[in-house]
Amino acid sequence: VLRTFPPPLANVLVSSMTTKTTTMQRGWSRGSYFLTKTTTPRGSHRRHHHEHVGFRFPHHAQRTQLNASAFAAKKKTTTTNATTSSSKNNDDDTNNKSDERHEKKKRENIEAAHHGHVSVLLSEVLDAFKPVKIQTHIDGTLGAGGHATKVLEQHKEEVKTFVGFDVDETAIEIARPRVERSLGVDDASGGEKKSNDGGVALHFVRNNFDQMRAALRDIGVDGADSILLDLGVSSMHLDRAERGFSFQNDGPLDMRMCGGTTSASSSSSSSSSLTAFDVVNGWSEEDLGRIFRDYGGERHWKLLAKRVCERRMEKPIETTLELVKALGNPPGKREKIHPATRAFQAVRIATNDELGVIERVIPQAIEVLNPGGRLAIITFHSLEDAIVKKQFRKFAGVPESREPTVGRSAMMFLPPEEFDDASSSNPSSSPKIVKMINRKPIGASEEEIKVNARSRSAKLRVVEKL
């Protein structure tokens, strides 16, 4: 009789008036039911006591044995597959870890070879200068000399003069022997290369590149065939805690590109005596909020400026980690980047007047270029790139009305003849002095980003003087 009921109904056929009842319970094997005697003392809330009697129907026992065998075989197969899958996953993890170790080792070797600094967009820069016959090359941001040495090696047979600018004396000390070796210059020759008739004149100028025109006049250089500007802060600055650029290492609030020293030869239109300490502890809350907003793109600029001012009322903020603590965590969802990234960028830009320097150097560099010479500029954030793009378009004769204020440029979609003749159709446009080699900025390749993560935001723009 019980077999005629569905399993849910069979399980509830329990008499509440007696102490001993017989019920059908679902077994572990599909299609089998057990006849079980349940004893429950009246009025008791203790656990039911089950006494297994046996199979209600004899043929269910045979079916259960078959199901048990099938279940055991299936379980064995599943276990084997799981073991195989686990082994495969372990192999994949091992391979991934091996690849990560290989990339890390490769990155460390490159950084060691370049004194801790990896040249960004190196192959792209070499491609930009390859068509140019370079007799005079200027590197406005010498650094460790990574870009300079490769450009000079590429044009070794034709180069006659090299000028390297840097406000950091340490960078010049590192770059000088590397540049000399790339040209085969004998140290005892005073910077003259004996293999070429007339030799190669090497000039290392400790000055900001926004003083390019005056500095070149002082050393007797009239023009240049190629000029490179690698903007932003270098790895040598970020990795040295005593320079005060990094929010990950504790150091004094300095952030000066010149390394904390000044001299008569390194004077610039931007004050090199201003430090990050002066900005953080001396500027008003309104000015701090303005640079956080404009230079750092910080959404919570008012809150961060208020926090900094409240903290410095207790005591001056003297170190980078003290500034990190004063800034705190902004409200809302946590971002991928460090909370202090944008604020540190803003303070650094304000300390070194980086945006003003870019605006001043581009007209000088274009004036110094010989006809057919090229100017290449590498930027690392949108503020720098926006200034470079605007200046290049101005000297390329692109009308002001065609310049975009937001979004992609409409000039990207102009046909070449209309793009070249844009200045003639608009009398308000500037005279065309240069032509843009690349209308869109050139970015780093995926392979380069894997080796040097700091290159992911780099952009290269190139113009050629007519």
Short mmCIF file of C-alpha atoms in Angstrom, two decimals:
data_model
loop_
_atom_site.label_atom_id
_atom_site.label_comp_id
_atom_site.label_asym_id
_atom_site.label_seq_id
_atom_site.Cartn_x
_atom_site.Cartn_y
_atom_site.Cartn_z
CA VAL A 1 0.00 0.00 0.00
CA LEU A 2 2.79 2.36 0.87
CA ARG A 3 4.30 1.89 -2.58
CA THR A 4 1.29 3.49 -4.17
CA PHE A 5 1.97 6.79 -2.39
CA PRO A 6 4.59 9.25 -3.60
CA PRO A 7 7.64 9.47 -1.33
CA PRO A 8 6.59 12.75 0.34
CA LEU A 9 3.23 11.32 1.28
CA ALA A 10 4.67 8.00 2.39
CA ASN A 11 7.00 9.84 4.77
CA VAL A 12 4.09 11.51 6.57
CA LEU A 13 2.00 8.36 7.18
CA VAL A 14 2.66 8.47 10.88
CA SER A 15 0.07 7.88 13.51
CA SER A 16 0.13 10.47 16.26
CA MET A 17 -2.00 8.34 18.54
CA THR A 18 0.47 5.46 18.99
CA THR A 19 4.04 5.27 20.16
CA LYS A 20 5.26 2.88 17.42
CA THR A 21 4.75 3.66 13.73
CA THR A 22 6.02 2.32 10.45
CA THR A 23 7.21 4.85 7.81
CA MET A 24 8.85 4.79 4.40
CA GLN A 25 12.08 6.85 4.22
CA ARG A 26 14.11 7.76 1.20
CA GLY A 27 17.43 5.86 1.07
CA TRP A 28 20.80 7.11 -0.25
CA SER A 29 20.33 5.19 -3.48
CA ARG A 30 17.89 6.37 -6.15
CA GLY A 31 14.70 4.30 -6.41
CA SER A 32 14.92 2.47 -3.08
CA TYR A 33 12.83 2.86 0.06
CA PHE A 34 13.58 1.50 3.50
CA LEU A 35 11.02 0.12 5.92
CA THR A 36 11.94 1.69 9.24
CA LYS A 37 10.34 1.40 12.67
CA THR A 38 10.35 4.69 14.55
CA THR A 39 9.90 4.84 18.30
CA THR A 40 8.99 8.16 19.86
CA PRO A 41 8.07 8.41 23.55
CA ARG A 42 4.85 10.35 24.00
CA GLY A 43 5.38 13.92 25.14
CA SER A 44 9.15 13.70 24.62
CA HIS A 45 11.17 16.13 22.49
CA ARG A 46 14.18 13.89 22.27
CA ARG A 47 15.59 12.71 18.94
CA HIS A 48 13.67 9.90 17.22
CA HIS A 49 15.15 6.42 17.55
CA HIS A 50 15.21 4.60 14.19
CA GLU A 51 15.49 0.83 13.90
CA HIS A 52 16.34 -0.43 10.44
CA VAL A 53 14.10 -3.39 9.53
CA GLY A 54 15.04 -4.04 5.93
CA PHE A 55 13.77 -3.50 2.39
CA ARG A 56 10.05 -3.37 1.97
CA PHE A 57 10.21 -5.03 -1.42
CA PRO A 58 12.87 -7.69 -2.32
CA HIS A 59 13.60 -6.39 -5.85
CA HIS A 60 14.58 -3.00 -4.41
CA ALA A 61 17.61 -4.61 -2.80
CA GLN A 62 18.94 -5.75 -6.18
CA ARG A 63 18.27 -2.34 -7.70
CA THR A 64 20.06 -0.66 -4.78
CA GLN A 65 23.14 -2.85 -5.24
CA LEU A 66 23.30 -1.90 -8.92
CA ASN A 67 22.86 1.75 -8.07
CA ALA A 68 25.56 1.48 -5.43
CA SER A 69 28.00 0.01 -7.96
CA ALA A 70 27.20 2.73 -10.48
CA PHE A 71 27.58 5.39 -7.80
CA ALA A 72 30.96 4.01 -6.74
CA ALA A 73 32.18 3.98 -10.36
CA LYS A 74 30.92 7.52 -10.94
CA LYS A 75 32.54 8.70 -7.73
CA LYS A 76 35.86 7.18 -8.77
CA THR A 77 35.66 8.87 -12.18
CA THR A 78 34.83 12.21 -10.59
CA THR A 79 37.72 11.88 -8.17
CA THR A 80 40.09 11.06 -11.03
CA ASN A 81 38.89 14.04 -13.07
CA ALA A 82 39.21 16.31 -10.06
CA THR A 83 42.75 15.07 -9.43
CA THR A 84 43.67 15.61 -13.08
CA SER A 85 42.11 19.08 -13.09
CA SER A 86 43.87 19.97 -9.85
CA SER A 87 47.17 18.76 -11.25
CA LYS A 88 46.63 20.80 -14.41
CA ASN A 89 45.76 23.89 -12.37
CA ASN A 90 48.87 23.39 -10.27
CA ASP A 91 50.96 23.16 -13.44
CA ASP A 92 49.35 26.36 -14.75
CA ASP A 93 50.04 28.13 -11.45
CA THR A 94 53.64 26.93 -11.55
CA ASN A 95 54.05 28.18 -15.12
CA ASN A 96 52.47 31.54 -14.24
CA LYS A 97 54.75 31.94 -11.24
CA SER A 98 57.73 31.01 -13.41
CA ASP A 99 56.72 33.62 -16.00
CA GLU A 100 56.28 36.23 -13.27
CA ARG A 101 59.74 35.43 -11.87
CA HIS A 102 61.19 35.66 -15.38
CA GLU A 103 59.56 39.06 -16.03
CA LYS A 104 60.70 40.33 -12.62
CA LYS A 105 64.28 39.16 -13.26
CA LYS A 106 64.21 40.76 -16.71
CA ARG A 107 62.93 44.02 -15.23
CA GLU A 108 65.60 44.00 -12.51
CA ASN A 109 68.35 43.39 -15.09
CA ILE A 110 67.14 46.27 -17.23
CA GLU A 111 66.91 48.61 -14.25
CA ALA A 112 70.39 47.59 -13.07
CA ALA A 113 71.79 48.27 -16.54
CA HIS A 114 70.18 51.72 -16.56
CA HIS A 115 71.11 52.73 -13.00
CA GLY A 116 67.56 52.13 -11.75
CA HIS A 117 65.93 54.10 -14.59
CA VAL A 118 64.29 52.47 -17.60
CA SER A 119 63.98 54.63 -20.70
CA VAL A 120 60.35 54.88 -21.78
CA LEU A 121 59.25 54.55 -25.43
CA LEU A 122 62.88 54.06 -26.48
CA SER A 123 62.21 52.27 -29.78
CA GLU A 124 59.48 54.79 -30.66
CA VAL A 125 61.88 57.70 -30.06
CA LEU A 126 64.54 56.06 -32.23
CA ASP A 127 61.99 55.56 -35.01
CA ALA A 128 60.98 59.23 -34.80
CA PHE A 129 64.59 60.43 -35.22
CA LYS A 130 65.68 57.77 -37.71
CA PRO A 131 64.86 59.75 -40.91
CA VAL A 132 66.71 62.83 -39.65
CA LYS A 133 70.39 63.46 -40.35
CA ILE A 134 71.46 64.48 -36.86
CA GLN A 135 74.59 66.56 -36.47
CA THR A 136 73.46 68.30 -33.28
CA HIS A 137 71.29 66.49 -30.73
CA ILE A 138 69.83 68.04 -27.58
CA ASP A 139 68.41 66.04 -24.69
CA GLY A 140 66.52 68.45 -22.47
CA THR A 141 65.96 65.85 -19.73
CA LEU A 142 69.21 63.90 -19.63
CA GLY A 143 68.52 61.73 -16.57
CA ALA A 144 70.67 58.61 -16.63
CA GLY A 145 71.33 59.08 -20.35
CA GLY A 146 69.25 56.15 -21.59
CA HIS A 147 67.62 57.94 -24.52
CA ALA A 148 70.71 60.02 -25.29
CA THR A 149 73.10 57.07 -25.61
CA LYS A 150 70.80 55.15 -27.97
CA VAL A 151 70.13 58.16 -30.20
CA LEU A 152 73.85 58.93 -30.41
CA GLU A 153 74.67 55.29 -31.20
CA GLN A 154 72.07 55.28 -33.97
CA HIS A 155 73.58 58.43 -35.55
CA LYS A 156 77.16 57.79 -34.50
CA GLU A 157 78.70 58.52 -37.89
CA GLU A 158 77.05 61.91 -38.41
CA VAL A 159 76.67 63.52 -34.98
CA LYS A 160 79.02 66.41 -34.25
CA THR A 161 77.55 68.04 -31.14
CA PHE A 162 75.59 66.80 -28.15
CA VAL A 163 74.00 68.94 -25.43
CA GLY A 164 72.43 67.41 -22.33
CA PHE A 165 70.34 69.43 -19.86
CA ASP A 166 69.49 68.39 -16.31
CA VAL A 167 68.96 70.28 -13.08
CA ASP A 168 70.20 67.32 -11.03
CA GLU A 169 73.97 67.11 -10.67
CA THR A 170 73.75 63.43 -9.74
CA ALA A 171 72.01 62.62 -13.02
CA ILE A 172 74.75 64.36 -15.00
CA GLU A 173 77.44 62.43 -13.13
CA ILE A 174 75.72 59.16 -14.04
CA ALA A 175 74.99 60.08 -17.67
CA ARG A 176 78.36 61.62 -18.63
CA PRO A 177 80.43 58.38 -18.76
CA ARG A 178 77.61 56.52 -20.50
CA VAL A 179 77.34 59.15 -23.23
CA GLU A 180 81.11 59.19 -23.68
CA ARG A 181 81.26 55.41 -24.01
CA SER A 182 78.45 55.40 -26.59
CA LEU A 183 80.55 57.68 -28.81
CA GLY A 184 83.89 56.09 -28.05
CA VAL A 185 85.17 59.30 -26.51
CA ASP A 186 88.47 59.12 -24.63
CA ASP A 187 88.14 60.63 -21.17
CA ALA A 188 91.56 62.25 -21.50
CA SER A 189 90.57 63.97 -24.73
CA GLY A 190 88.35 66.45 -22.92
CA GLY A 191 85.18 65.37 -24.69
CA GLU A 192 86.58 65.13 -28.21
CA LYS A 193 86.05 62.06 -30.36
CA LYS A 194 89.24 61.25 -32.25
CA SER A 195 87.71 58.84 -34.80
CA ASN A 196 85.87 61.61 -36.72
CA ASP A 197 87.46 64.60 -38.36
CA GLY A 198 86.72 67.50 -36.07
CA GLY A 199 85.49 65.22 -33.24
CA VAL A 200 82.27 65.40 -31.22
CA ALA A 201 81.66 68.24 -28.80
CA LEU A 202 79.86 67.14 -25.62
CA HIS A 203 78.16 69.72 -23.40
CA PHE A 204 76.50 68.85 -20.09
CA VAL A 205 74.48 71.80 -18.81
CA ARG A 206 73.17 71.85 -15.26
CA ASN A 207 70.11 73.97 -15.86
CA ASN A 208 66.40 73.66 -16.48
CA PHE A 209 65.46 73.15 -20.10
CA ASP A 210 63.25 76.25 -20.05
CA GLN A 211 66.56 78.17 -20.22
CA MET A 212 67.52 76.36 -23.43
CA ARG A 213 67.90 79.34 -25.72
CA ALA A 214 70.21 81.30 -23.38
CA ALA A 215 72.26 78.24 -22.44
CA LEU A 216 72.86 77.27 -26.08
CA ARG A 217 73.93 80.83 -26.86
CA ASP A 218 76.45 80.69 -24.00
CA ILE A 219 78.09 77.51 -25.32
CA GLY A 220 78.01 78.61 -28.94
CA VAL A 221 75.40 76.22 -30.34
CA ASP A 222 73.29 77.89 -33.04
CA GLY A 223 70.76 75.17 -33.88
CA ALA A 224 69.79 71.53 -33.47
CA ASP A 225 68.54 68.71 -35.67
CA SER A 226 66.80 66.76 -32.92
CA ILE A 227 65.50 67.66 -29.47
CA LEU A 228 64.02 65.25 -26.92
CA LEU A 229 62.09 66.16 -23.78
CA ASP A 230 61.14 63.34 -21.40
CA LEU A 231 58.83 65.13 -18.98
CA GLY A 232 57.80 64.15 -15.48
CA VAL A 233 59.70 62.61 -12.62
CA SER A 234 62.22 59.83 -13.24
CA SER A 235 62.65 56.52 -11.44
CA MET A 236 65.85 57.85 -9.86
CA HIS A 237 63.76 60.46 -8.06
CA LEU A 238 60.94 58.14 -7.01
CA ASP A 239 63.19 55.37 -5.72
CA ARG A 240 65.26 57.63 -3.45
CA ALA A 241 63.41 58.36 -0.23
CA GLU A 242 65.58 61.37 0.63
CA ARG A 243 64.25 63.22 -2.43
CA GLY A 244 60.72 63.22 -0.99
CA PHE A 245 58.84 62.22 -4.15
CA SER A 246 57.47 58.86 -3.01
CA PHE A 247 54.57 58.31 -0.63
CA GLN A 248 55.69 54.72 -0.02
CA ASN A 249 59.00 55.62 1.65
CA ASP A 250 59.50 58.07 4.46
CA GLY A 251 61.64 61.08 3.61
CA PRO A 252 61.77 64.87 3.92
CA LEU A 253 59.20 66.91 2.01
CA ASP A 254 61.51 68.24 -0.70
CA MET A 255 60.38 67.15 -4.22
CA ARG A 256 62.78 69.52 -5.99
CA MET A 257 64.10 68.21 -9.30
CA CYS A 258 67.41 69.96 -8.70
CA GLY A 259 68.22 67.70 -5.76
CA GLY A 260 68.01 70.32 -3.05
CA THR A 261 70.98 72.41 -4.19
CA THR A 262 71.17 75.61 -6.15
CA SER A 263 73.89 77.39 -8.01
CA ALA A 264 74.31 80.34 -10.27
CA SER A 265 74.44 78.11 -13.33
CA SER A 266 71.26 76.29 -12.37
CA SER A 267 69.11 79.34 -11.86
CA SER A 268 65.79 79.24 -13.65
CA SER A 269 62.74 81.34 -14.13
CA SER A 270 61.04 78.88 -11.80
CA SER A 271 62.21 79.23 -8.22
CA SER A 272 64.37 76.25 -7.32
CA SER A 273 64.34 77.23 -3.64
CA LEU A 274 60.65 76.35 -3.21
CA THR A 275 60.15 72.95 -1.59
CA ALA A 276 57.17 70.70 -0.99
CA PHE A 277 57.46 71.60 2.70
CA ASP A 278 56.85 75.25 1.81
CA VAL A 279 53.82 74.36 -0.30
CA VAL A 280 52.21 72.01 2.23
CA ASN A 281 52.84 74.17 5.31
CA GLY A 282 52.77 77.67 3.85
CA TRP A 283 50.07 77.82 1.19
CA SER A 284 46.50 78.67 2.09
CA GLU A 285 43.72 76.12 2.18
CA GLU A 286 42.26 77.63 -1.01
CA ASP A 287 45.57 77.33 -2.88
CA LEU A 288 46.10 73.76 -1.72
CA GLY A 289 42.60 72.84 -2.82
CA ARG A 290 43.20 74.49 -6.19
CA ILE A 291 46.37 72.50 -6.96
CA PHE A 292 44.77 69.26 -5.70
CA ARG A 293 41.91 69.90 -8.12
CA ASP A 294 43.76 71.33 -11.12
CA TYR A 295 47.12 69.55 -10.96
CA GLY A 296 46.05 66.27 -9.38
CA GLY A 297 42.50 65.86 -10.63
CA GLU A 298 41.42 65.04 -7.07
CA ARG A 299 37.63 64.88 -6.63
CA HIS A 300 37.80 65.44 -2.86
CA TRP A 301 40.14 68.43 -3.10
CA LYS A 302 38.29 70.52 -0.54
CA LEU A 303 38.32 67.75 2.06
CA LEU A 304 42.01 66.93 1.58
CA ALA A 305 43.04 70.58 1.75
CA LYS A 306 41.06 70.97 4.97
CA ARG A 307 42.68 67.86 6.49
CA VAL A 308 46.18 69.10 5.66
CA CYS A 309 45.51 72.52 7.21
CA GLU A 310 44.03 70.99 10.35
CA ARG A 311 47.02 68.67 10.79
CA ARG A 312 49.64 71.38 10.26
CA MET A 313 47.94 73.49 12.97
CA GLU A 314 49.09 70.84 15.47
CA LYS A 315 52.64 70.64 14.12
CA PRO A 316 54.36 71.24 10.77
CA ILE A 317 54.15 68.37 8.28
CA GLU A 318 57.82 67.53 7.66
CA THR A 319 57.95 64.09 6.01
CA THR A 320 56.20 62.25 3.22
CA LEU A 321 54.53 59.72 5.52
CA GLU A 322 53.26 62.53 7.73
CA LEU A 323 51.64 64.04 4.65
CA VAL A 324 50.11 60.67 3.78
CA LYS A 325 48.60 60.43 7.27
CA ALA A 326 47.31 64.00 7.07
CA LEU A 327 45.59 63.31 3.74
CA GLY A 328 43.98 60.11 5.03
CA ASN A 329 41.60 58.03 2.96
CA PRO A 330 39.04 59.81 0.79
CA PRO A 331 35.37 58.87 1.25
CA GLY A 332 33.62 56.47 -1.07
CA LYS A 333 34.78 53.36 -2.87
CA ARG A 334 38.47 52.51 -2.63
CA GLU A 335 40.35 53.04 -5.89
CA LYS A 336 43.13 50.97 -7.44
CA ILE A 337 45.73 53.70 -6.94
CA HIS A 338 47.09 54.88 -3.60
CA PRO A 339 44.87 57.55 -1.97
CA ALA A 340 47.78 60.01 -1.85
CA THR A 341 48.82 59.62 -5.51
CA ARG A 342 46.99 62.63 -6.93
CA ALA A 343 47.82 64.92 -4.01
CA PHE A 344 51.54 64.11 -4.24
CA GLN A 345 51.46 64.72 -7.98
CA ALA A 346 49.84 68.11 -7.42
CA VAL A 347 52.41 69.17 -4.81
CA ARG A 348 55.29 68.04 -7.03
CA ILE A 349 53.97 69.95 -10.06
CA ALA A 350 53.47 73.09 -7.97
CA THR A 351 56.91 72.83 -6.37
CA ASN A 352 58.74 72.61 -9.71
CA ASP A 353 56.31 74.72 -11.80
CA GLU A 354 56.29 71.82 -14.27
CA LEU A 355 53.42 73.04 -16.42
CA GLY A 356 54.82 76.55 -16.71
CA VAL A 357 58.20 75.13 -17.73
CA ILE A 358 56.59 73.14 -20.56
CA GLU A 359 54.79 76.19 -21.91
CA ARG A 360 58.04 78.17 -21.91
CA VAL A 361 60.31 75.53 -23.47
CA ILE A 362 58.30 74.52 -26.54
CA PRO A 363 58.58 77.89 -28.37
CA GLN A 364 62.32 77.96 -27.59
CA ALA A 365 62.85 74.41 -28.81
CA ILE A 366 61.02 75.05 -32.09
CA GLU A 367 63.03 78.22 -32.61
CA VAL A 368 66.30 76.34 -32.03
CA LEU A 369 65.41 73.55 -34.50
CA ASN A 370 66.99 73.62 -37.95
CA PRO A 371 64.67 73.10 -40.95
CA GLY A 372 63.88 69.41 -41.15
CA GLY A 373 64.74 68.90 -37.49
CA ARG A 374 62.37 67.14 -35.14
CA LEU A 375 61.13 67.78 -31.61
CA ALA A 376 59.89 64.77 -29.62
CA ILE A 377 58.17 65.17 -26.25
CA ILE A 378 57.14 62.36 -23.87
CA THR A 379 54.39 63.16 -21.36
CA PHE A 380 53.01 61.12 -18.47
CA HIS A 381 49.71 62.73 -17.50
CA SER A 382 46.87 64.54 -19.19
CA LEU A 383 47.86 68.04 -18.04
CA GLU A 384 51.28 67.78 -19.69
CA ASP A 385 49.88 66.20 -22.83
CA ALA A 386 47.18 68.86 -23.17
CA ILE A 387 49.80 71.65 -23.13
CA VAL A 388 52.03 69.87 -25.65
CA LYS A 389 49.11 69.13 -27.97
CA LYS A 390 47.88 72.71 -27.84
CA GLN A 391 51.34 74.17 -28.51
CA PHE A 392 52.04 71.76 -31.37
CA ARG A 393 48.71 72.59 -33.00
CA LYS A 394 49.39 76.27 -32.60
CA PHE A 395 52.77 76.09 -34.37
CA ALA A 396 51.30 73.72 -36.98
CA GLY A 397 48.85 76.45 -37.95
CA VAL A 398 45.75 74.68 -36.70
CA PRO A 399 43.02 77.31 -36.13
CA GLU A 400 42.00 77.96 -32.56
CA SER A 401 38.34 77.33 -33.42
CA ARG A 402 39.21 73.79 -34.49
CA GLU A 403 40.96 72.92 -31.27
CA PRO A 404 38.77 70.71 -29.05
CA THR A 405 38.09 71.61 -25.46
CA VAL A 406 36.75 68.19 -24.50
CA GLY A 407 37.09 64.77 -26.10
CA ARG A 408 38.86 63.65 -29.24
CA SER A 409 40.07 66.18 -31.74
CA ALA A 410 37.92 66.97 -34.77
CA MET A 411 41.14 67.43 -36.72
CA MET A 412 41.69 63.67 -36.52
CA PHE A 413 38.96 63.25 -39.10
CA LEU A 414 40.03 65.96 -41.54
CA PRO A 415 41.48 64.85 -44.89
CA PRO A 416 45.23 65.57 -45.22
CA GLU A 417 44.81 68.42 -47.72
CA GLU A 418 42.23 70.18 -45.52
CA PHE A 419 44.39 69.59 -42.45
CA ASP A 420 47.47 71.11 -44.14
CA ASP A 421 45.55 74.11 -45.50
CA ALA A 422 43.58 74.80 -42.33
CA SER A 423 45.59 77.90 -41.55
CA SER A 424 44.88 79.52 -44.95
CA SER A 425 41.10 79.18 -44.46
CA ASN A 426 41.14 80.93 -41.10
CA PRO A 427 42.92 84.28 -40.80
CA SER A 428 43.03 84.02 -36.99
CA SER A 429 45.30 80.96 -37.08
CA SER A 430 49.04 81.20 -36.36
CA PRO A 431 51.59 80.82 -39.18
CA LYS A 432 52.53 77.24 -39.92
CA ILE A 433 56.07 76.59 -38.66
CA VAL A 434 56.02 72.82 -38.05
CA LYS A 435 54.12 69.79 -39.23
CA MET A 436 52.87 67.10 -36.90
CA ILE A 437 54.40 63.68 -37.53
CA ASN A 438 51.77 61.86 -35.50
CA ARG A 439 48.31 63.36 -35.03
CA LYS A 440 47.55 60.92 -32.22
CA PRO A 441 49.99 60.32 -29.37
CA ILE A 442 52.08 57.14 -29.46
CA GLY A 443 51.73 54.92 -26.40
CA ALA A 444 53.79 52.11 -24.94
CA SER A 445 53.40 48.55 -26.21
CA GLU A 446 52.00 45.78 -24.03
CA GLU A 447 55.42 44.15 -23.85
CA GLU A 448 57.02 47.37 -22.57
CA ILE A 449 54.28 47.85 -19.97
CA LYS A 450 54.96 44.35 -18.63
CA VAL A 451 58.64 45.18 -18.19
CA ASN A 452 58.14 48.77 -17.02
CA ALA A 453 54.74 49.48 -15.48
CA ARG A 454 55.48 53.22 -15.30
CA SER A 455 55.33 53.40 -19.12
CA ARG A 456 51.58 52.67 -19.23
CA SER A 457 50.69 56.37 -19.13
CA ALA A 458 53.49 57.61 -21.42
CA LYS A 459 52.58 59.44 -24.64
CA LEU A 460 54.91 60.57 -27.42
CA ARG A 461 54.23 63.50 -29.77
CA VAL A 462 56.59 64.55 -32.58
CA VAL A 463 56.75 67.60 -34.86
CA GLU A 464 59.11 68.50 -37.70
CA LYS A 465 60.18 72.04 -38.48
CA LEU A 466 59.41 73.26 -42.00
#
